[in-house]
C-alpha atoms as a PDB file:
ATOM      1  CA  MET A   1       6.208 -16.464  13.246  1.00  0.00           C
ATOM      2  CA  ARG A   2       2.817 -14.811  12.780  1.00  0.00           C
ATOM      3  CA  MET A   3       1.803 -14.517   9.127  1.00  0.00           C
ATOM      4  CA  GLN A   4      -1.586 -12.781   9.249  1.00  0.00           C
ATOM      5  CA  ALA A   5      -3.396 -10.293  11.490  1.00  0.00           C
ATOM      6  CA  SER A   6      -6.476  -8.077  11.446  1.00  0.00           C
ATOM      7  CA  ALA A   7      -6.863  -4.746  13.199  1.00  0.00           C
ATOM      8  CA  PHE A   8      -9.604  -2.196  13.807  1.00  0.00           C
ATOM      9  CA  ALA A   9      -9.092   1.574  13.838  1.00  0.00           C
ATOM     10  CA  PRO A  10     -11.864   3.824  15.213  1.00  0.00           C
ATOM     11  CA  ALA A  11     -13.247   6.977  13.670  1.00  0.00           C
ATOM     12  CA  SER A  12     -12.104  10.325  15.025  1.00  0.00           C
ATOM     13  CA  VAL A  13     -12.912  14.007  15.424  1.00  0.00           C
ATOM     14  CA  GLY A  14     -10.123  15.967  13.782  1.00  0.00           C
ATOM     15  CA  ASN A  15      -9.244  19.584  14.676  1.00  0.00           C
ATOM     16  CA  ILE A  16     -11.726  19.677  17.598  1.00  0.00           C
ATOM     17  CA  GLY A  17     -12.539  23.156  16.347  1.00  0.00           C
ATOM     18  CA  VAL A  18      -9.663  25.172  17.792  1.00  0.00           C
ATOM     19  CA  GLY A  19      -6.820  22.729  17.045  1.00  0.00           C
ATOM     20  CA  PHE A  20      -6.649  22.782  13.249  1.00  0.00           C
ATOM     21  CA  ASP A  21      -4.479  19.883  12.039  1.00  0.00           C
ATOM     22  CA  ILE A  22      -2.980  19.297  15.511  1.00  0.00           C
ATOM     23  CA  LEU A  23      -5.778  18.104  17.831  1.00  0.00           C
ATOM     24  CA  GLY A  24      -8.093  15.132  17.594  1.00  0.00           C
ATOM     25  CA  HIS A  25      -9.834  12.479  19.616  1.00  0.00           C
ATOM     26  CA  SER A  26     -11.067   9.011  18.741  1.00  0.00           C
ATOM     27  CA  ILE A  27     -14.685   7.901  19.074  1.00  0.00           C
ATOM     28  CA  ALA A  28     -16.191   4.532  19.907  1.00  0.00           C
ATOM     29  CA  GLY A  29     -18.367   2.800  17.330  1.00  0.00           C
ATOM     30  CA  PRO A  30     -17.566   3.256  13.627  1.00  0.00           C
ATOM     31  CA  GLY A  31     -14.193   2.347  12.172  1.00  0.00           C
ATOM     32  CA  ASP A  32     -12.257   0.433   9.521  1.00  0.00           C
ATOM     33  CA  ARG A  33     -11.018  -3.141   9.716  1.00  0.00           C
ATOM     34  CA  VAL A  34      -7.908  -4.162   7.773  1.00  0.00           C
ATOM     35  CA  SER A  35      -6.401  -7.627   7.409  1.00  0.00           C
ATOM     36  CA  VAL A  36      -2.728  -7.927   6.507  1.00  0.00           C
ATOM     37  CA  ARG A  37      -0.850 -11.021   5.383  1.00  0.00           C
ATOM     38  CA  ARG A  38       2.937 -11.281   5.354  1.00  0.00           C
ATOM     39  CA  ILE A  39       4.156 -12.421   1.917  1.00  0.00           C
ATOM     40  CA  GLU A  40       7.512 -13.647   0.651  1.00  0.00           C
ATOM     41  CA  HIS A  41       8.125 -10.927  -1.949  1.00  0.00           C
ATOM     42  CA  ARG A  42       8.747  -7.293  -0.939  1.00  0.00           C
ATOM     43  CA  ASP A  43       5.591  -6.162  -2.726  1.00  0.00           C
ATOM     44  CA  VAL A  44       2.781  -4.339  -0.969  1.00  0.00           C
ATOM     45  CA  ARG A  45      -0.509  -5.362  -2.573  1.00  0.00           C
ATOM     46  CA  ILE A  46      -4.149  -4.380  -2.082  1.00  0.00           C
ATOM     47  CA  ALA A  47      -6.068  -7.641  -2.504  1.00  0.00           C
ATOM     48  CA  ALA A  48      -9.575  -6.429  -1.635  1.00  0.00           C
ATOM     49  CA  ILE A  49     -11.543  -3.321  -0.670  1.00  0.00           C
ATOM     50  CA  ARG A  50     -15.044  -3.936   0.632  1.00  0.00           C
ATOM     51  CA  ASN A  51     -17.973  -1.680   1.611  1.00  0.00           C
ATOM     52  CA  ALA A  52     -16.523   1.412  -0.064  1.00  0.00           C
ATOM     53  CA  ALA A  53     -19.146   3.783  -1.474  1.00  0.00           C
ATOM     54  CA  ILE A  54     -16.673   5.092  -4.050  1.00  0.00           C
ATOM     55  CA  GLU A  55     -13.932   3.403  -6.036  1.00  0.00           C
ATOM     56  CA  LEU A  56     -10.716   3.441  -4.023  1.00  0.00           C
ATOM     57  CA  PRO A  57      -7.275   2.833  -5.589  1.00  0.00           C
ATOM     58  CA  PHE A  58      -5.820  -0.665  -5.614  1.00  0.00           C
ATOM     59  CA  GLU A  59      -2.352   0.706  -6.468  1.00  0.00           C
ATOM     60  CA  ALA A  60      -0.605   0.475  -3.114  1.00  0.00           C
ATOM     61  CA  GLU A  61       1.263   3.770  -3.431  1.00  0.00           C
ATOM     62  CA  LYS A  62      -2.028   5.604  -4.072  1.00  0.00           C
ATOM     63  CA  ASN A  63      -3.920   3.956  -1.222  1.00  0.00           C
ATOM     64  CA  THR A  64      -3.549   5.241   2.357  1.00  0.00           C
ATOM     65  CA  ALA A  65      -3.077   1.733   3.771  1.00  0.00           C
ATOM     66  CA  GLY A  66      -0.700   0.692   1.011  1.00  0.00           C
ATOM     67  CA  ALA A  67       1.413   3.845   1.211  1.00  0.00           C
ATOM     68  CA  ALA A  68       1.767   3.480   4.979  1.00  0.00           C
ATOM     69  CA  LEU A  69       2.994  -0.111   4.679  1.00  0.00           C
ATOM     70  CA  ILE A  70       5.394   0.779   1.858  1.00  0.00           C
ATOM     71  CA  ALA A  71       6.899   3.413   4.168  1.00  0.00           C
ATOM     72  CA  LEU A  72       7.111   0.868   7.006  1.00  0.00           C
ATOM     73  CA  ARG A  73       8.729  -1.748   4.766  1.00  0.00           C
ATOM     74  CA  ASP A  74      11.308   0.663   3.387  1.00  0.00           C
ATOM     75  CA  ALA A  75      12.208   2.264   6.721  1.00  0.00           C
ATOM     76  CA  LEU A  76      12.758  -1.106   8.401  1.00  0.00           C
ATOM     77  CA  VAL A  77      14.430  -2.579   5.290  1.00  0.00           C
ATOM     78  CA  LEU A  78      12.184  -5.632   5.478  1.00  0.00           C
ATOM     79  CA  ASP A  79      12.946  -8.524   3.143  1.00  0.00           C
ATOM     80  CA  TYR A  80       9.241  -9.404   2.855  1.00  0.00           C
ATOM     81  CA  GLY A  81       6.058  -7.595   1.901  1.00  0.00           C
ATOM     82  CA  PHE A  82       2.359  -7.384   2.760  1.00  0.00           C
ATOM     83  CA  GLU A  83      -1.004  -8.193   1.206  1.00  0.00           C
ATOM     84  CA  ILE A  84      -3.886  -6.028   2.427  1.00  0.00           C
ATOM     85  CA  GLU A  85      -7.670  -6.434   2.600  1.00  0.00           C
ATOM     86  CA  ILE A  86      -9.704  -3.397   3.664  1.00  0.00           C
ATOM     87  CA  ASP A  87     -13.228  -3.392   5.090  1.00  0.00           C
ATOM     88  CA  LYS A  88     -14.508   0.179   5.217  1.00  0.00           C
ATOM     89  CA  GLY A  89     -16.729   1.226   8.092  1.00  0.00           C
ATOM     90  CA  ILE A  90     -16.430   5.013   7.846  1.00  0.00           C
ATOM     91  CA  ALA A  91     -18.188   6.922   5.094  1.00  0.00           C
ATOM     92  CA  PHE A  92     -16.106   8.714   2.474  1.00  0.00           C
ATOM     93  CA  GLY A  93     -15.892  12.483   2.926  1.00  0.00           C
ATOM     94  CA  SER A  94     -17.589  12.325   6.333  1.00  0.00           C
ATOM     95  CA  GLY A  95     -15.072  14.263   8.402  1.00  0.00           C
ATOM     96  CA  MET A  96     -14.539  11.278  10.699  1.00  0.00           C
ATOM     97  CA  GLY A  97     -11.090  10.206   9.540  1.00  0.00           C
ATOM     98  CA  GLY A  98     -12.016   7.445   7.112  1.00  0.00           C
ATOM     99  CA  SER A  99      -8.789   7.631   5.125  1.00  0.00           C
ATOM    100  CA  ALA A 100      -6.724   7.765   8.312  1.00  0.00           C
ATOM    101  CA  ALA A 101      -8.490   4.743   9.797  1.00  0.00           C
ATOM    102  CA  SER A 102      -7.523   2.512   6.878  1.00  0.00           C
ATOM    103  CA  CYS A 103      -3.835   3.357   7.125  1.00  0.00           C
ATOM    104  CA  VAL A 104      -3.748   3.090  10.934  1.00  0.00           C
ATOM    105  CA  ALA A 105      -5.536  -0.266  10.952  1.00  0.00           C
ATOM    106  CA  ALA A 106      -3.134  -1.532   8.286  1.00  0.00           C
ATOM    107  CA  LEU A 107      -0.116  -0.390  10.297  1.00  0.00           C
ATOM    108  CA  VAL A 108      -1.366  -1.930  13.538  1.00  0.00           C
ATOM    109  CA  ALA A 109      -2.073  -5.231  11.786  1.00  0.00           C
ATOM    110  CA  ALA A 110       1.286  -5.246   9.960  1.00  0.00           C
ATOM    111  CA  ASN A 111       3.088  -4.317  13.167  1.00  0.00           C
ATOM    112  CA  ALA A 112       1.791  -7.522  14.746  1.00  0.00           C
ATOM    113  CA  LEU A 113       3.614  -9.441  11.987  1.00  0.00           C
ATOM    114  CA  LEU A 114       7.020  -7.844  12.577  1.00  0.00           C
ATOM    115  CA  ASP A 115       9.755  -9.872  14.237  1.00  0.00           C
ATOM    116  CA  LYS A 116      10.189  -6.911  16.613  1.00  0.00           C
ATOM    117  CA  PRO A 117       6.932  -4.926  16.786  1.00  0.00           C
ATOM    118  CA  LEU A 118       7.109  -1.158  17.281  1.00  0.00           C
ATOM    119  CA  ASP A 119       5.193   0.900  19.816  1.00  0.00           C
ATOM    120  CA  ALA A 120       2.345   3.145  18.670  1.00  0.00           C
ATOM    121  CA  HIS A 121       4.489   6.300  18.720  1.00  0.00           C
ATOM    122  CA  ALA A 122       7.004   4.701  16.356  1.00  0.00           C
ATOM    123  CA  LEU A 123       4.214   3.945  13.862  1.00  0.00           C
ATOM    124  CA  TYR A 124       3.238   7.618  13.673  1.00  0.00           C
ATOM    125  CA  PRO A 125       5.624   8.691  10.853  1.00  0.00           C
ATOM    126  CA  PHE A 126       4.296   5.908   8.621  1.00  0.00           C
ATOM    127  CA  ALA A 127       0.707   6.882   9.384  1.00  0.00           C
ATOM    128  CA  LEU A 128       1.511  10.440   8.293  1.00  0.00           C
ATOM    129  CA  VAL A 129       2.709   9.090   4.939  1.00  0.00           C
ATOM    130  CA  GLY A 130      -0.591   7.284   4.465  1.00  0.00           C
ATOM    131  CA  GLU A 131      -2.641  10.309   5.513  1.00  0.00           C
ATOM    132  CA  ALA A 132      -0.820  12.514   3.011  1.00  0.00           C
ATOM    133  CA  VAL A 133      -1.986  10.301   0.142  1.00  0.00           C
ATOM    134  CA  ALA A 134      -5.606  11.204   0.859  1.00  0.00           C
ATOM    135  CA  SER A 135      -5.405  14.779   2.108  1.00  0.00           C
ATOM    136  CA  GLY A 136      -2.271  16.096   0.469  1.00  0.00           C
ATOM    137  CA  GLY A 137      -0.640  16.959   3.796  1.00  0.00           C
ATOM    138  CA  ARG A 138       1.185  15.229   6.663  1.00  0.00           C
ATOM    139  CA  HIS A 139      -1.099  16.197   9.533  1.00  0.00           C
ATOM    140  CA  GLY A 140      -1.768  13.866  12.434  1.00  0.00           C
ATOM    141  CA  ASP A 141      -4.994  15.071  14.041  1.00  0.00           C
ATOM    142  CA  ASN A 142      -6.795  11.903  12.924  1.00  0.00           C
ATOM    143  CA  VAL A 143      -4.072   9.238  12.867  1.00  0.00           C
ATOM    144  CA  GLY A 144      -2.643  10.325  16.240  1.00  0.00           C
ATOM    145  CA  PRO A 145      -5.736   9.657  18.363  1.00  0.00           C
ATOM    146  CA  MET A 146      -6.429   6.473  16.422  1.00  0.00           C
ATOM    147  CA  LEU A 147      -2.974   5.158  17.325  1.00  0.00           C
ATOM    148  CA  LEU A 148      -3.026   6.166  20.999  1.00  0.00           C
ATOM    149  CA  GLY A 149      -6.716   6.458  21.817  1.00  0.00           C
ATOM    150  CA  GLY A 150      -8.382   9.402  23.510  1.00  0.00           C
ATOM    151  CA  MET A 151      -7.448  12.987  22.803  1.00  0.00           C
ATOM    152  CA  VAL A 152      -4.031  13.684  21.297  1.00  0.00           C
ATOM    153  CA  LEU A 153      -1.885  16.675  20.380  1.00  0.00           C
ATOM    154  CA  ALA A 154      -0.260  15.623  17.093  1.00  0.00           C
ATOM    155  CA  THR A 155       2.651  17.742  15.873  1.00  0.00           C
ATOM    156  CA  ALA A 156       4.956  16.970  12.957  1.00  0.00           C
ATOM    157  CA  GLU A 157       7.376  15.043  15.172  1.00  0.00           C
ATOM    158  CA  ARG A 158       5.470  13.601  18.116  1.00  0.00           C
ATOM    159  CA  LEU A 159       2.195  12.590  19.739  1.00  0.00           C
ATOM    160  CA  THR A 160       1.190  13.864  23.183  1.00  0.00           C
ATOM    161  CA  PRO A 161      -1.866  12.424  24.961  1.00  0.00           C
ATOM    162  CA  ILE A 162      -4.174  15.061  26.475  1.00  0.00           C
ATOM    163  CA  PRO A 163      -6.191  13.922  29.515  1.00  0.00           C
ATOM    164  CA  VAL A 164      -9.956  14.476  29.681  1.00  0.00           C
ATOM    165  CA  PRO A 165     -12.430  13.351  32.356  1.00  0.00           C
ATOM    166  CA  SER A 166     -13.909   9.928  31.636  1.00  0.00           C
ATOM    167  CA  ALA A 167     -17.463  11.243  32.143  1.00  0.00           C
ATOM    168  CA  TRP A 168     -17.230  13.723  29.262  1.00  0.00           C
ATOM    169  CA  HIS A 169     -18.979  12.514  26.104  1.00  0.00           C
ATOM    170  CA  CYS A 170     -19.258  13.721  22.557  1.00  0.00           C
ATOM    171  CA  VAL A 171     -21.859  13.476  19.838  1.00  0.00           C
ATOM    172  CA  VAL A 172     -20.843  13.214  16.200  1.00  0.00           C
ATOM    173  CA  VAL A 173     -23.707  13.619  13.742  1.00  0.00           C
ATOM    174  CA  HIS A 174     -22.945  12.584  10.185  1.00  0.00           C
ATOM    175  CA  PRO A 175     -25.371  13.741   7.470  1.00  0.00           C
ATOM    176  CA  GLU A 176     -25.733  11.837   4.211  1.00  0.00           C
ATOM    177  CA  PHE A 177     -23.717  14.424   2.368  1.00  0.00           C
ATOM    178  CA  VAL A 178     -20.172  14.185   1.002  1.00  0.00           C
ATOM    179  CA  LEU A 179     -17.687  16.987   1.532  1.00  0.00           C
ATOM    180  CA  GLU A 180     -14.292  16.099   0.107  1.00  0.00           C
ATOM    181  CA  THR A 181     -11.311  17.110   2.243  1.00  0.00           C
ATOM    182  CA  ARG A 182      -9.552  18.893  -0.609  1.00  0.00           C
ATOM    183  CA  ARG A 183     -12.642  21.045  -1.289  1.00  0.00           C
ATOM    184  CA  ALA A 184     -12.954  21.881   2.397  1.00  0.00           C
ATOM    185  CA  ARG A 185      -9.289  22.886   2.554  1.00  0.00           C
ATOM    186  CA  ALA A 186      -9.677  25.047  -0.536  1.00  0.00           C
ATOM    187  CA  ALA A 187     -12.244  27.110   1.387  1.00  0.00           C
ATOM    188  CA  LEU A 188      -9.483  28.181   3.773  1.00  0.00           C
ATOM    189  CA  THR A 189      -7.453  30.142   1.237  1.00  0.00           C
ATOM    190  CA  GLY A 190      -7.382  33.908   1.630  1.00  0.00           C
ATOM    191  CA  HIS A 191      -6.435  36.603   4.118  1.00  0.00           C
ATOM    192  CA  TYR A 192      -6.449  36.108   7.889  1.00  0.00           C
ATOM    193  CA  ALA A 193      -6.252  39.097  10.234  1.00  0.00           C
ATOM    194  CA  LEU A 194      -3.807  39.116  13.144  1.00  0.00           C
ATOM    195  CA  PRO A 195      -6.611  39.580  15.737  1.00  0.00           C
ATOM    196  CA  GLU A 196      -8.148  36.323  14.496  1.00  0.00           C
ATOM    197  CA  PHE A 197      -4.922  34.453  15.275  1.00  0.00           C
ATOM    198  CA  VAL A 198      -4.726  36.073  18.706  1.00  0.00           C
ATOM    199  CA  ALA A 199      -8.320  35.081  19.482  1.00  0.00           C
ATOM    200  CA  GLN A 200      -7.777  31.529  18.249  1.00  0.00           C
ATOM    201  CA  SER A 201      -4.594  31.198  20.315  1.00  0.00           C
ATOM    202  CA  ALA A 202      -6.456  32.349  23.422  1.00  0.00           C
ATOM    203  CA  ASN A 203      -9.246  29.883  22.739  1.00  0.00           C
ATOM    204  CA  LEU A 204      -6.821  26.995  22.192  1.00  0.00           C
ATOM    205  CA  ALA A 205      -4.980  27.831  25.423  1.00  0.00           C
ATOM    206  CA  GLN A 206      -8.226  27.890  27.434  1.00  0.00           C
ATOM    207  CA  PHE A 207      -9.386  24.666  25.811  1.00  0.00           C
ATOM    208  CA  LEU A 208      -6.191  22.755  26.610  1.00  0.00           C
ATOM    209  CA  ALA A 209      -6.105  24.126  30.151  1.00  0.00           C
ATOM    210  CA  GLY A 210      -9.697  22.976  30.584  1.00  0.00           C
ATOM    211  CA  CYS A 211      -8.793  19.449  29.482  1.00  0.00           C
ATOM    212  CA  PHE A 212      -5.886  19.172  31.925  1.00  0.00           C
ATOM    213  CA  LEU A 213      -7.888  20.676  34.797  1.00  0.00           C
ATOM    214  CA  GLY A 214     -11.171  18.962  33.985  1.00  0.00           C
ATOM    215  CA  ASP A 215     -12.783  22.410  33.968  1.00  0.00           C
ATOM    216  CA  ASN A 216     -15.752  22.551  31.631  1.00  0.00           C
ATOM    217  CA  SER A 217     -16.058  26.333  31.999  1.00  0.00           C
ATOM    218  CA  LEU A 218     -12.646  26.691  30.357  1.00  0.00           C
ATOM    219  CA  ILE A 219     -13.720  24.283  27.606  1.00  0.00           C
ATOM    220  CA  SER A 220     -16.849  26.364  26.987  1.00  0.00           C
ATOM    221  CA  ALA A 221     -14.785  29.547  26.856  1.00  0.00           C
ATOM    222  CA  GLY A 222     -12.221  28.047  24.503  1.00  0.00           C
ATOM    223  CA  LEU A 223     -14.155  25.759  22.155  1.00  0.00           C
ATOM    224  CA  LYS A 224     -14.905  28.571  19.703  1.00  0.00           C
ATOM    225  CA  ASP A 225     -13.227  28.322  16.293  1.00  0.00           C
ATOM    226  CA  VAL A 226     -12.810  31.798  14.790  1.00  0.00           C
ATOM    227  CA  LEU A 227     -10.479  30.765  11.952  1.00  0.00           C
ATOM    228  CA  VAL A 228     -11.723  27.663  10.155  1.00  0.00           C
ATOM    229  CA  GLU A 229     -15.385  27.208  11.052  1.00  0.00           C
ATOM    230  CA  PRO A 230     -16.537  30.582   9.619  1.00  0.00           C
ATOM    231  CA  ARG A 231     -14.947  29.702   6.262  1.00  0.00           C
ATOM    232  CA  ARG A 232     -16.342  26.173   6.074  1.00  0.00           C
ATOM    233  CA  ALA A 233     -19.774  26.503   7.669  1.00  0.00           C
ATOM    234  CA  ALA A 234     -21.464  27.490   4.407  1.00  0.00           C
ATOM    235  CA  LEU A 235     -20.332  24.191   2.846  1.00  0.00           C
ATOM    236  CA  ILE A 236     -22.523  22.231   5.290  1.00  0.00           C
ATOM    237  CA  PRO A 237     -26.301  22.603   4.830  1.00  0.00           C
ATOM    238  CA  GLY A 238     -28.023  23.248   8.158  1.00  0.00           C
ATOM    239  CA  PHE A 239     -24.788  23.657  10.113  1.00  0.00           C
ATOM    240  CA  ALA A 240     -25.871  26.651  12.193  1.00  0.00           C
ATOM    241  CA  ALA A 241     -29.083  24.945  13.295  1.00  0.00           C
ATOM    242  CA  VAL A 242     -27.286  21.702  14.178  1.00  0.00           C
ATOM    243  CA  LYS A 243     -24.726  23.582  16.244  1.00  0.00           C
ATOM    244  CA  GLN A 244     -27.432  25.557  18.012  1.00  0.00           C
ATOM    245  CA  ALA A 245     -29.304  22.349  18.835  1.00  0.00           C
ATOM    246  CA  ALA A 246     -26.195  21.103  20.637  1.00  0.00           C
ATOM    247  CA  LEU A 247     -25.740  24.381  22.509  1.00  0.00           C
ATOM    248  CA  ASP A 248     -29.410  24.330  23.534  1.00  0.00           C
ATOM    249  CA  HIS A 249     -28.580  21.099  25.391  1.00  0.00           C
ATOM    250  CA  HIS A 250     -25.749  22.855  27.249  1.00  0.00           C
ATOM    251  CA  ALA A 251     -22.910  21.537  25.105  1.00  0.00           C
ATOM    252  CA  PHE A 252     -19.495  22.813  26.144  1.00  0.00           C
ATOM    253  CA  GLY A 253     -19.107  23.708  22.487  1.00  0.00           C
ATOM    254  CA  ALA A 254     -19.770  22.382  18.996  1.00  0.00           C
ATOM    255  CA  SER A 255     -18.078  22.681  15.620  1.00  0.00           C
ATOM    256  CA  ILE A 256     -17.181  20.849  12.419  1.00  0.00           C
ATOM    257  CA  SER A 257     -15.634  17.401  12.757  1.00  0.00           C
ATOM    258  CA  GLY A 258     -12.488  17.278  10.652  1.00  0.00           C
ATOM    259  CA  ALA A 259     -13.180  18.761   7.241  1.00  0.00           C
ATOM    260  CA  GLY A 260     -16.928  18.121   7.640  1.00  0.00           C
ATOM    261  CA  PRO A 261     -19.757  17.671   6.986  1.00  0.00           C
ATOM    262  CA  SER A 262     -20.126  15.858  10.339  1.00  0.00           C
ATOM    263  CA  VAL A 263     -20.760  18.082  13.356  1.00  0.00           C
ATOM    264  CA  PHE A 264     -19.485  17.270  16.845  1.00  0.00           C
ATOM    265  CA  ALA A 265     -20.311  18.564  20.318  1.00  0.00           C
ATOM    266  CA  TRP A 266     -18.943  17.897  23.822  1.00  0.00           C
ATOM    267  CA  PHE A 267     -21.129  17.286  26.865  1.00  0.00           C
ATOM    268  CA  GLU A 268     -20.785  16.676  30.582  1.00  0.00           C
ATOM    269  CA  SER A 269     -22.457  13.246  30.469  1.00  0.00           C
ATOM    270  CA  ALA A 270     -23.576  10.453  28.171  1.00  0.00           C
ATOM    271  CA  ALA A 271     -27.236  11.116  28.982  1.00  0.00           C
ATOM    272  CA  THR A 272     -27.032  14.754  27.879  1.00  0.00           C
ATOM    273  CA  ALA A 273     -25.149  13.750  24.751  1.00  0.00           C
ATOM    274  CA  HIS A 274     -27.823  11.214  23.779  1.00  0.00           C
ATOM    275  CA  ALA A 275     -30.597  13.760  24.311  1.00  0.00           C
ATOM    276  CA  ALA A 276     -28.787  16.360  22.222  1.00  0.00           C
ATOM    277  CA  SER A 277     -28.136  13.927  19.392  1.00  0.00           C
ATOM    278  CA  VAL A 278     -31.871  13.650  18.687  1.00  0.00           C
ATOM    279  CA  ASP A 279     -32.293  17.385  18.170  1.00  0.00           C
ATOM    280  CA  MET A 280     -29.056  17.674  16.213  1.00  0.00           C
ATOM    281  CA  GLN A 281     -30.359  15.055  13.789  1.00  0.00           C
ATOM    282  CA  ALA A 282     -33.712  16.843  13.644  1.00  0.00           C
ATOM    283  CA  ALA A 283     -31.899  20.021  12.631  1.00  0.00           C
ATOM    284  CA  PHE A 284     -30.272  18.240   9.692  1.00  0.00           C
ATOM    285  CA  ALA A 285     -33.690  16.862   8.760  1.00  0.00           C
ATOM    286  CA  THR A 286     -35.010  20.407   8.314  1.00  0.00           C
ATOM    287  CA  VAL A 287     -32.699  20.730   5.307  1.00  0.00           C
ATOM    288  CA  GLU A 288     -33.758  17.277   4.104  1.00  0.00           C
ATOM    289  CA  LEU A 289     -30.583  15.507   5.177  1.00  0.00           C
ATOM    290  CA  HIS A 290     -30.858  12.116   6.841  1.00  0.00           C
ATOM    291  CA  SER A 291     -28.122  11.666   9.411  1.00  0.00           C
ATOM    292  CA  GLU A 292     -26.539   9.158  11.752  1.00  0.00           C
ATOM    293  CA  ALA A 293     -25.462  10.015  15.302  1.00  0.00           C
ATOM    294  CA  PHE A 294     -22.645   8.491  17.344  1.00  0.00           C
ATOM    295  CA  VAL A 295     -22.276   9.048  21.077  1.00  0.00           C
ATOM    296  CA  SER A 296     -18.892   8.220  22.619  1.00  0.00           C
ATOM    297  CA  PRO A 297     -16.652   9.095  25.515  1.00  0.00           C
ATOM    298  CA  VAL A 298     -14.334  11.913  24.463  1.00  0.00           C
ATOM    299  CA  ALA A 299     -11.554   9.569  25.599  1.00  0.00           C
ATOM    300  CA  GLY A 300     -12.318   7.075  22.846  1.00  0.00           C
ATOM    301  CA  PRO A 301     -10.520   3.791  22.052  1.00  0.00           C
ATOM    302  CA  ALA A 302      -7.232   3.150  20.279  1.00  0.00           C
ATOM    303  CA  ALA A 303      -6.729   0.963  17.235  1.00  0.00           C
ATOM    304  CA  GLU A 304      -6.250  -2.676  18.204  1.00  0.00           C
ATOM    305  CA  VAL A 305      -5.384  -6.066  16.815  1.00  0.00           C
ATOM    306  CA  LEU A 306      -8.454  -8.275  16.491  1.00  0.00           C
ATOM    307  CA  ALA A 307      -7.027 -11.600  15.401  1.00  0.00           C
END
């Protein structure tokens, strides 16, 4: 019987512009590591949180990792509990799924300790519980791709992998600037015109068709967010210039990663993505924001057990 395991969950790009709360893809590089120990009592405890820039809750029910494991314990009627240690590797309020990564890594580690481990799809409902603690809503655009890897359509009930060519790469540029998810969601309140929904639906349809067909012209036609990006762009200093820098390098498209302030762009190759990342960072520098750039295949990795 295994008593302890550690797992790593990668960062992600939520929404991917046109798929608000339903589309996301994982990225290679940054992520959270969580160690979970099986304990005799049915408690779920947070024993340690390291490398967090802000104070995160140690009360399990208020912590994304703790809430996810409470949901797992209760649903499976386990007669034991879990002790959790979290090592943060994704900045708070970065728009790269930091809260989601903690709960997914915790679930993947805890799953390795079950007498009958579940598959990744079966862990999804518990990940939604954890995500809701941080964002206030059960949306899976971050936890879904972390669980399965790559690009995922995440609805309320299921996860559907979306194929993309292995050569396609993304850049995610994260400025040293915090934009809390709840503030970013508050910017979305207000009236939306019916033509906006029609345009967004057309863009989403072209984008998904482009992924399945490997057609970058369809991606370029569809990766244009007319609903969310216009309402959030003003919250991110230098956003327009950073986006334009990506487009100047022939990006398929660029937009806000998750709730921001990170900006992502898709490219035909890793070489083009690396070249674009330099100018995207330079654009943030013009508004005196230092930034970090990550280049990854669009079909990024899934969360995995480390030890």
